[in-house]
Each structure stands twice: as structure tokens, then as C-alpha cells.
PDB file of C-alpha atoms in Angstrom:
ATOM      1  CA  UNK N   1     101.295  97.101 111.261  1.00  0.00           C
ATOM      2  CA  UNK N   2     101.098  99.087 107.855  1.00  0.00           C
ATOM      3  CA  UNK N   3     104.120 101.139 108.566  1.00  0.00           C
ATOM      4  CA  UNK N   4     104.428 104.896 108.642  1.00  0.00           C
ATOM      5  CA  UNK N   5     101.932 106.342 106.266  1.00  0.00           C
ATOM      6  CA  UNK N   6     102.158 109.516 104.686  1.00  0.00           C
ATOM      7  CA  UNK N   7      99.730 111.737 102.433  1.00  0.00           C
ATOM      8  CA  UNK N   8      99.822 113.061  99.960  1.00  0.00           C
ATOM      9  CA  UNK N   9     102.149 110.931  97.934  1.00  0.00           C
ATOM     10  CA  UNK N  10     102.684 113.987  95.623  1.00  0.00           C
ATOM     11  CA  UNK N  11     101.712 117.631  95.907  1.00  0.00           C
ATOM     12  CA  UNK N  12     101.858 120.488  93.257  1.00  0.00           C
ATOM     13  CA  UNK N  13     101.079 123.930  94.378  1.00  0.00           C
ATOM     14  CA  UNK N  14     101.885 127.320  93.465  1.00  0.00           C
ATOM     15  CA  UNK N  15     104.154 129.655  95.287  1.00  0.00           C
ATOM     16  CA  UNK N  16     102.335 131.492  98.191  1.00  0.00           C
ATOM     17  CA  UNK N  17     100.002 128.812  98.784  1.00  0.00           C
ATOM     18  CA  UNK N  18      99.836 126.775 102.242  1.00  0.00           C
ATOM     19  CA  UNK N  19     100.824 123.112 102.344  1.00  0.00           C
ATOM     20  CA  UNK N  20     100.318 120.546 104.867  1.00  0.00           C
ATOM     21  CA  UNK N  21     101.840 117.017 105.064  1.00  0.00           C
ATOM     22  CA  UNK N  22     100.537 114.414 107.042  1.00  0.00           C
ATOM     23  CA  UNK N  23     101.923 111.527 108.887  1.00  0.00           C
ATOM     24  CA  UNK N  24     100.770 108.487 110.814  1.00  0.00           C
ATOM     25  CA  UNK N  25     103.808 106.782 112.574  1.00  0.00           C
ATOM     26  CA  UNK N  26     103.887 103.069 113.622  1.00  0.00           C
ATOM     27  CA  UNK N  27     101.794 102.168 116.494  1.00  0.00           C
ATOM     28  CA  UNK N  28     103.656 102.247 119.609  1.00  0.00           C
ATOM     29  CA  UNK N  29     106.423 104.392 118.360  1.00  0.00           C
ATOM     30  CA  UNK N  30     107.309 107.316 120.886  1.00  0.00           C
ATOM     31  CA  UNK N  31     109.502 109.118 118.539  1.00  0.00           C
ATOM     32  CA  UNK N  32     108.340 110.930 114.930  1.00  0.00           C
ATOM     33  CA  UNK N  33     110.855 112.637 112.702  1.00  0.00           C
ATOM     34  CA  UNK N  34     110.398 114.811 109.747  1.00  0.00           C
ATOM     35  CA  UNK N  35     113.208 115.000 106.908  1.00  0.00           C
ATOM     36  CA  UNK N  36     113.727 116.923 103.648  1.00  0.00           C
ATOM     37  CA  UNK N  37     115.507 115.535 100.894  1.00  0.00           C
ATOM     38  CA  UNK N  38     116.900 117.381  98.004  1.00  0.00           C
ATOM     39  CA  UNK N  39     119.722 116.874  95.499  1.00  0.00           C
ATOM     40  CA  UNK N  40     121.703 119.914  96.840  1.00  0.00           C
ATOM     41  CA  UNK N  41     121.531 119.183 100.331  1.00  0.00           C
ATOM     42  CA  UNK N  42     120.822 115.653 100.934  1.00  0.00           C
ATOM     43  CA  UNK N  43     118.562 114.395 103.841  1.00  0.00           C
ATOM     44  CA  UNK N  44     118.146 116.893 106.691  1.00  0.00           C
ATOM     45  CA  UNK N  45     116.364 116.589 109.960  1.00  0.00           C
ATOM     46  CA  UNK N  46     113.815 119.403 110.358  1.00  0.00           C
ATOM     47  CA  UNK N  47     112.405 118.487 113.584  1.00  0.00           C
ATOM     48  CA  UNK N  48     111.481 115.363 115.754  1.00  0.00           C
ATOM     49  CA  UNK N  49     108.918 114.841 118.643  1.00  0.00           C
ATOM     50  CA  UNK N  50     108.889 112.457 121.597  1.00  0.00           C
ATOM     51  CA  UNK N  51     105.766 111.530 123.003  1.00  0.00           C
ATOM     52  CA  UNK N  52     104.031 114.411 120.914  1.00  0.00           C
ATOM     53  CA  UNK N  53     106.178 117.012 122.434  1.00  0.00           C
ATOM     54  CA  UNK N  54     108.798 118.865 119.947  1.00  0.00           C
ATOM     55  CA  UNK N  55     112.371 117.971 121.092  1.00  0.00           C
ATOM     56  CA  UNK N  56     114.406 119.649 118.755  1.00  0.00           C
ATOM     57  CA  UNK N  57     113.320 121.745 115.832  1.00  0.00           C
ATOM     58  CA  UNK N  58     116.792 123.257 115.017  1.00  0.00           C
ATOM     59  CA  UNK N  59     116.608 122.012 111.412  1.00  0.00           C
ATOM     60  CA  UNK N  60     113.229 124.022 110.745  1.00  0.00           C
ATOM     61  CA  UNK N  61     114.630 126.386 107.871  1.00  0.00           C
ATOM     62  CA  UNK N  62     112.335 129.224 108.678  1.00  0.00           C
ATOM     63  CA  UNK N  63     109.251 130.526 110.564  1.00  0.00           C
ATOM     64  CA  UNK N  64     107.114 129.411 107.272  1.00  0.00           C
ATOM     65  CA  UNK N  65     107.711 126.005 108.352  1.00  0.00           C
ATOM     66  CA  UNK N  66     105.794 124.568 111.378  1.00  0.00           C
ATOM     67  CA  UNK N  67     104.852 120.993 112.852  1.00  0.00           C
ATOM     68  CA  UNK N  68     102.456 119.596 115.137  1.00  0.00           C
ATOM     69  CA  UNK N  69     101.647 116.437 116.691  1.00  0.00           C
ATOM     70  CA  UNK N  70      98.132 116.733 118.429  1.00  0.00           C
ATOM     71  CA  UNK N  71      98.255 113.050 119.161  1.00  0.00           C
ATOM     72  CA  UNK N  72     100.528 109.924 119.337  1.00  0.00           C
ATOM     73  CA  UNK N  73      99.075 108.714 115.565  1.00  0.00           C
ATOM     74  CA  UNK N  74      99.299 111.826 114.010  1.00  0.00           C
ATOM     75  CA  UNK N  75     101.468 114.690 113.007  1.00  0.00           C
ATOM     76  CA  UNK N  76     101.671 117.414 110.285  1.00  0.00           C
ATOM     77  CA  UNK N  77     104.211 119.536 108.581  1.00  0.00           C
ATOM     78  CA  UNK N  78     102.894 123.001 107.336  1.00  0.00           C
ATOM     79  CA  UNK N  79     104.650 125.356 105.121  1.00  0.00           C
ATOM     80  CA  UNK N  80     102.559 128.724 104.925  1.00  0.00           C
ATOM     81  CA  UNK N  81     103.368 130.520 102.533  1.00  0.00           C
ATOM     82  CA  UNK N  82     105.239 128.150 100.203  1.00  0.00           C
ATOM     83  CA  UNK N  83     108.355 129.076  97.675  1.00  0.00           C
ATOM     84  CA  UNK N  84     109.666 127.500  95.054  1.00  0.00           C
ATOM     85  CA  UNK N  85     112.889 126.584  96.887  1.00  0.00           C
ATOM     86  CA  UNK N  86     110.648 124.420  99.086  1.00  0.00           C
ATOM     87  CA  UNK N  87     110.404 121.725  96.466  1.00  0.00           C
ATOM     88  CA  UNK N  88     112.009 118.614  97.989  1.00  0.00           C
ATOM     89  CA  UNK N  89     110.995 115.123  99.190  1.00  0.00           C
ATOM     90  CA  UNK N  90     109.693 115.167 102.758  1.00  0.00           C
ATOM     91  CA  UNK N  91     110.078 112.089 104.836  1.00  0.00           C
ATOM     92  CA  UNK N  92     108.407 111.226 107.993  1.00  0.00           C
ATOM     93  CA  UNK N  93     110.145 108.365 110.443  1.00  0.00           C
ATOM     94  CA  UNK N  94     109.281 106.972 113.702  1.00  0.00           C
ATOM     95  CA  UNK N  95     111.009 104.812 116.167  1.00  0.00           C
ATOM     96  CA  UNK N  96     110.599 103.251 119.522  1.00  0.00           C
ATOM     97  CA  UNK N  97     113.454 104.979 121.158  1.00  0.00           C
ATOM     98  CA  UNK N  98     115.402 107.964 119.914  1.00  0.00           C
ATOM     99  CA  UNK N  99     118.566 105.840 119.547  1.00  0.00           C
ATOM    100  CA  UNK N 100     117.086 102.685 117.788  1.00  0.00           C
ATOM    101  CA  UNK N 101     116.137 102.026 114.219  1.00  0.00           C
ATOM    102  CA  UNK N 102     114.015 104.684 112.556  1.00  0.00           C
ATOM    103  CA  UNK N 103     111.395 103.543 110.105  1.00  0.00           C
ATOM    104  CA  UNK N 104     110.830 105.756 107.007  1.00  0.00           C
ATOM    105  CA  UNK N 105     107.301 106.607 105.237  1.00  0.00           C
ATOM    106  CA  UNK N 106     107.139 106.678 101.541  1.00  0.00           C
ATOM    107  CA  UNK N 107     107.699 110.353 101.314  1.00  0.00           C
ATOM    108  CA  UNK N 108     105.614 113.570 100.015  1.00  0.00           C
ATOM    109  CA  UNK N 109     107.217 114.830  96.839  1.00  0.00           C
ATOM    110  CA  UNK N 110     106.335 118.509  96.793  1.00  0.00           C
ATOM    111  CA  UNK N 111     106.666 120.610  93.748  1.00  0.00           C
ATOM    112  CA  UNK N 112     106.111 124.535  94.153  1.00  0.00           C
ATOM    113  CA  UNK N 113     105.788 126.187  91.148  1.00  0.00           C
TER     114      UNK N 113
ATOM    115  CA  UNK Z   1     129.120 120.204 113.398  1.00  0.00           C
ATOM    116  CA  UNK Z   2     129.041 116.599 112.432  1.00  0.00           C
ATOM    117  CA  UNK Z   3     129.916 115.781 108.716  1.00  0.00           C
ATOM    118  CA  UNK Z   4     129.331 112.467 107.156  1.00  0.00           C
ATOM    119  CA  UNK Z   5     131.049 111.627 103.982  1.00  0.00           C
ATOM    120  CA  UNK Z   6     130.381 108.762 101.602  1.00  0.00           C
ATOM    121  CA  UNK Z   7     132.822 107.535  99.148  1.00  0.00           C
ATOM    122  CA  UNK Z   8     132.467 106.595  96.191  1.00  0.00           C
ATOM    123  CA  UNK Z   9     129.390 108.423  95.054  1.00  0.00           C
ATOM    124  CA  UNK Z  10     128.601 105.836  92.597  1.00  0.00           C
ATOM    125  CA  UNK Z  11     129.522 102.103  92.031  1.00  0.00           C
ATOM    126  CA  UNK Z  12     128.930  99.784  89.124  1.00  0.00           C
ATOM    127  CA  UNK Z  13     130.019  96.103  89.582  1.00  0.00           C
ATOM    128  CA  UNK Z  14     129.173  92.861  87.814  1.00  0.00           C
ATOM    129  CA  UNK Z  15     126.800  90.397  89.668  1.00  0.00           C
ATOM    130  CA  UNK Z  16     128.584  88.221  92.010  1.00  0.00           C
ATOM    131  CA  UNK Z  17     131.292  90.541  93.112  1.00  0.00           C
ATOM    132  CA  UNK Z  18     131.929  91.296  96.908  1.00  0.00           C
ATOM    133  CA  UNK Z  19     131.907  95.464  97.390  1.00  0.00           C
ATOM    134  CA  UNK Z  20     132.777  97.507  99.953  1.00  0.00           C
ATOM    135  CA  UNK Z  21     131.120 100.968 100.872  1.00  0.00           C
ATOM    136  CA  UNK Z  22     132.586 103.644 102.923  1.00  0.00           C
ATOM    137  CA  UNK Z  23     131.364 106.145 105.273  1.00  0.00           C
ATOM    138  CA  UNK Z  24     133.286 108.553 107.402  1.00  0.00           C
ATOM    139  CA  UNK Z  25     132.470 111.031 109.989  1.00  0.00           C
ATOM    140  CA  UNK Z  26     134.224 113.964 111.700  1.00  0.00           C
ATOM    141  CA  UNK Z  27     132.880 113.772 115.176  1.00  0.00           C
ATOM    142  CA  UNK Z  28     133.480 110.449 117.010  1.00  0.00           C
ATOM    143  CA  UNK Z  29     131.426 111.173 119.898  1.00  0.00           C
ATOM    144  CA  UNK Z  30     128.527 109.033 118.398  1.00  0.00           C
ATOM    145  CA  UNK Z  31     125.634 107.141 119.808  1.00  0.00           C
ATOM    146  CA  UNK Z  32     125.364 104.981 116.991  1.00  0.00           C
ATOM    147  CA  UNK Z  33     125.623 104.786 113.150  1.00  0.00           C
ATOM    148  CA  UNK Z  34     123.130 103.105 110.779  1.00  0.00           C
ATOM    149  CA  UNK Z  35     123.206 102.066 107.347  1.00  0.00           C
ATOM    150  CA  UNK Z  36     119.983 102.625 105.087  1.00  0.00           C
ATOM    151  CA  UNK Z  37     119.168 101.620 101.364  1.00  0.00           C
ATOM    152  CA  UNK Z  38     116.868 103.581  99.295  1.00  0.00           C
ATOM    153  CA  UNK Z  39     115.273 102.611  95.937  1.00  0.00           C
ATOM    154  CA  UNK Z  40     114.264 105.248  93.372  1.00  0.00           C
ATOM    155  CA  UNK Z  41     111.220 107.103  94.494  1.00  0.00           C
ATOM    156  CA  UNK Z  42     110.935 105.374  97.721  1.00  0.00           C
ATOM    157  CA  UNK Z  43     111.939 105.920 101.413  1.00  0.00           C
ATOM    158  CA  UNK Z  44     114.719 104.668 103.451  1.00  0.00           C
ATOM    159  CA  UNK Z  45     114.954 100.974 104.760  1.00  0.00           C
ATOM    160  CA  UNK Z  46     117.104 100.144 107.632  1.00  0.00           C
ATOM    161  CA  UNK Z  47     119.907  97.705 106.708  1.00  0.00           C
ATOM    162  CA  UNK Z  48     121.871  97.564 109.978  1.00  0.00           C
ATOM    163  CA  UNK Z  49     122.481  99.671 113.040  1.00  0.00           C
ATOM    164  CA  UNK Z  50     125.730  99.674 115.323  1.00  0.00           C
ATOM    165  CA  UNK Z  51     125.646 101.055 118.618  1.00  0.00           C
ATOM    166  CA  UNK Z  52     128.824 103.144 119.457  1.00  0.00           C
ATOM    167  CA  UNK Z  53     130.203 100.176 121.806  1.00  0.00           C
ATOM    168  CA  UNK Z  54     129.794  97.659 119.210  1.00  0.00           C
ATOM    169  CA  UNK Z  55     132.333  97.135 115.991  1.00  0.00           C
ATOM    170  CA  UNK Z  56     130.130  95.344 113.634  1.00  0.00           C
ATOM    171  CA  UNK Z  57     126.814  94.124 112.745  1.00  0.00           C
ATOM    172  CA  UNK Z  58     125.743  91.470 110.284  1.00  0.00           C
ATOM    173  CA  UNK Z  59     122.652  90.314 108.296  1.00  0.00           C
ATOM    174  CA  UNK Z  60     122.710  87.971 105.669  1.00  0.00           C
ATOM    175  CA  UNK Z  61     125.142  88.922 103.165  1.00  0.00           C
ATOM    176  CA  UNK Z  62     125.720  92.512 104.826  1.00  0.00           C
ATOM    177  CA  UNK Z  63     128.489  93.023 107.187  1.00  0.00           C
ATOM    178  CA  UNK Z  64     129.108  96.529 108.831  1.00  0.00           C
ATOM    179  CA  UNK Z  65     131.747  97.514 110.848  1.00  0.00           C
ATOM    180  CA  UNK Z  66     132.283 100.660 112.796  1.00  0.00           C
ATOM    181  CA  UNK Z  67     135.871 102.352 114.042  1.00  0.00           C
ATOM    182  CA  UNK Z  68     134.968 105.045 116.132  1.00  0.00           C
ATOM    183  CA  UNK Z  69     138.547 106.412 116.851  1.00  0.00           C
ATOM    184  CA  UNK Z  70     139.248 106.948 113.146  1.00  0.00           C
ATOM    185  CA  UNK Z  71     135.644 108.260 112.332  1.00  0.00           C
ATOM    186  CA  UNK Z  72     134.923 105.418 109.692  1.00  0.00           C
ATOM    187  CA  UNK Z  73     132.304 102.792 109.069  1.00  0.00           C
ATOM    188  CA  UNK Z  74     132.227 100.445 106.140  1.00  0.00           C
ATOM    189  CA  UNK Z  75     129.294  98.185 104.710  1.00  0.00           C
ATOM    190  CA  UNK Z  76     130.384  95.091 102.971  1.00  0.00           C
ATOM    191  CA  UNK Z  77     128.142  93.222 100.636  1.00  0.00           C
ATOM    192  CA  UNK Z  78     128.802  89.785  99.904  1.00  0.00           C
ATOM    193  CA  UNK Z  79     127.881  88.202  96.468  1.00  0.00           C
ATOM    194  CA  UNK Z  80     126.251  91.282  94.820  1.00  0.00           C
ATOM    195  CA  UNK Z  81     123.106  90.733  92.957  1.00  0.00           C
ATOM    196  CA  UNK Z  82     121.013  92.990  90.806  1.00  0.00           C
ATOM    197  CA  UNK Z  83     118.340  93.648  93.516  1.00  0.00           C
ATOM    198  CA  UNK Z  84     121.176  95.062  95.513  1.00  0.00           C
ATOM    199  CA  UNK Z  85     121.031  98.052  93.166  1.00  0.00           C
ATOM    200  CA  UNK Z  86     119.759 101.059  94.841  1.00  0.00           C
ATOM    201  CA  UNK Z  87     121.428 104.141  96.863  1.00  0.00           C
ATOM    202  CA  UNK Z  88     122.918 103.119 100.324  1.00  0.00           C
ATOM    203  CA  UNK Z  89     123.160 105.998 102.929  1.00  0.00           C
ATOM    204  CA  UNK Z  90     124.801 105.888 106.259  1.00  0.00           C
ATOM    205  CA  UNK Z  91     123.770 108.106 109.172  1.00  0.00           C
ATOM    206  CA  UNK Z  92     125.271 108.560 112.748  1.00  0.00           C
ATOM    207  CA  UNK Z  93     123.752 110.258 115.557  1.00  0.00           C
ATOM    208  CA  UNK Z  94     125.279 111.999 118.428  1.00  0.00           C
ATOM    209  CA  UNK Z  95     123.466 113.594 121.261  1.00  0.00           C
ATOM    210  CA  UNK Z  96     120.035 113.457 119.730  1.00  0.00           C
ATOM    211  CA  UNK Z  97     121.414 115.056 116.262  1.00  0.00           C
ATOM    212  CA  UNK Z  98     121.215 112.830 113.381  1.00  0.00           C
ATOM    213  CA  UNK Z  99     123.453 113.419 110.299  1.00  0.00           C
ATOM    214  CA  UNK Z 100     123.252 111.639 106.872  1.00  0.00           C
ATOM    215  CA  UNK Z 101     125.901 110.999 104.205  1.00  0.00           C
ATOM    216  CA  UNK Z 102     124.907 111.789 100.501  1.00  0.00           C
ATOM    217  CA  UNK Z 103     124.970 108.137  99.638  1.00  0.00           C
ATOM    218  CA  UNK Z 104     126.553 105.834  97.253  1.00  0.00           C
ATOM    219  CA  UNK Z 105     124.635 104.791  94.410  1.00  0.00           C
ATOM    220  CA  UNK Z 106     124.983 101.071  93.482  1.00  0.00           C
ATOM    221  CA  UNK Z 107     124.426  99.290  90.306  1.00  0.00           C
ATOM    222  CA  UNK Z 108     125.056  95.687  90.149  1.00  0.00           C
ATOM    223  CA  UNK Z 109     124.849  94.529  86.352  1.00  0.00           C
ATOM    224  CA  UNK Z 110     123.441  91.088  85.504  1.00  0.00           C
TER     225      UNK Z 110
END
């Protein structure tokens, strides 16, 4: 398996624009997690899915953030409208069971100007 | 809310030295604890996972211990190598919540 795949790897956009981050989990994994990493706040869990259903979105910072998982092999994290404080590295991870090892993707480095 | 602390924030050691990284957490009601490695500009790689019922896990030169009652875990790295240079993060989970420490940045000098 190629591991967790994220795209794009880098994104530079202007404030107010819509940003869509994409993730393909490892095949067979039932859990998918979205994280955000910043110098100030470290690594934070935003939302996670089980069998394509959102289980806990309490980490989503604002209504500007939304996440979907239309099928077992694809998820998106959307920010609309984006703001400079959203600049961070966004990671996607997947696991077979919620309490087992999570496998992380390489991340998307987002810069909002 | 669970708080995870890692000390020290940075560590520099000569090659070949044995070292210990520390992780502490405030709520002992955890399901498991994981140690991850993160290289610059990369994602996290899981090193060891300790279930709440376990005391330690070993993989090669790495040994992780868990003391739930005191809210502590240690990652022991034996015979460190320059390739071990990275940031090491610990993460705890309880009731489907996941909390990460801020990491220890390790530099192993040749």
C-alpha cells in the first residue's frame, strides 16, 4: 500500500479564498483523522470519521471549516473563507481500529496570505 | 481536559549515548499511549503503542514504558545514532479523544 496520500502538498492562497485539502486513507482502514499542526498550538485533532461517518468534530475551530468523507477512499477538508490564522500543516491519518496505530500522511502545508 | 507535557523540549547528545525522553499526562484514564517520530517537513511515524493494560513495549533499540498511576511514560533510546535525530511526540487517547505533546527535538551529534 502507498500509505496515506494527501494533496496538495503545498498550498498558497489569499485571504477569503476557498481551500480544499484531500486525503486518501490506507485501504481497509475504517478510521480517518484530520489534524492541524502549528508552532503555537502543536498538533490538534480536528475531526475523525468511522466508516465514512463523522464521529467527533469538536476540534473543528469554526464554521468556516468543514469535512466530508463521501466514500471509504476519499476525504476532504474545506476552509471557506480562509484566513491568515489558518496557516498551518494539515495532516490526515488513518487506522484500522480507533485505538490502534494511526498512520499519517505527509501533510499539506497551507499558507494564507 | 487531558494535558500532555514533554520534557525536555530539545536535547542534544553525542552518538552512542543512551537517552530517555519523558512524557507526562494529567488524566490517567487513558486507553493507550503512542510514541511518534517526526522528521522535518514530514508526517508522523508511529514507533511504539502501549495499551493501558501494558507496562512497556520494545522495538529494536527503543523501549517505551507506561506508568498510568503516575501519569508518565518514557521512551528509552539505546546507543543513539545520528539517524535518530528528529522530533519525538507522545500521544494519549481516552474515550476517543486524542492529545499530543509538543514534542522533544533530538539531535544526535556524530
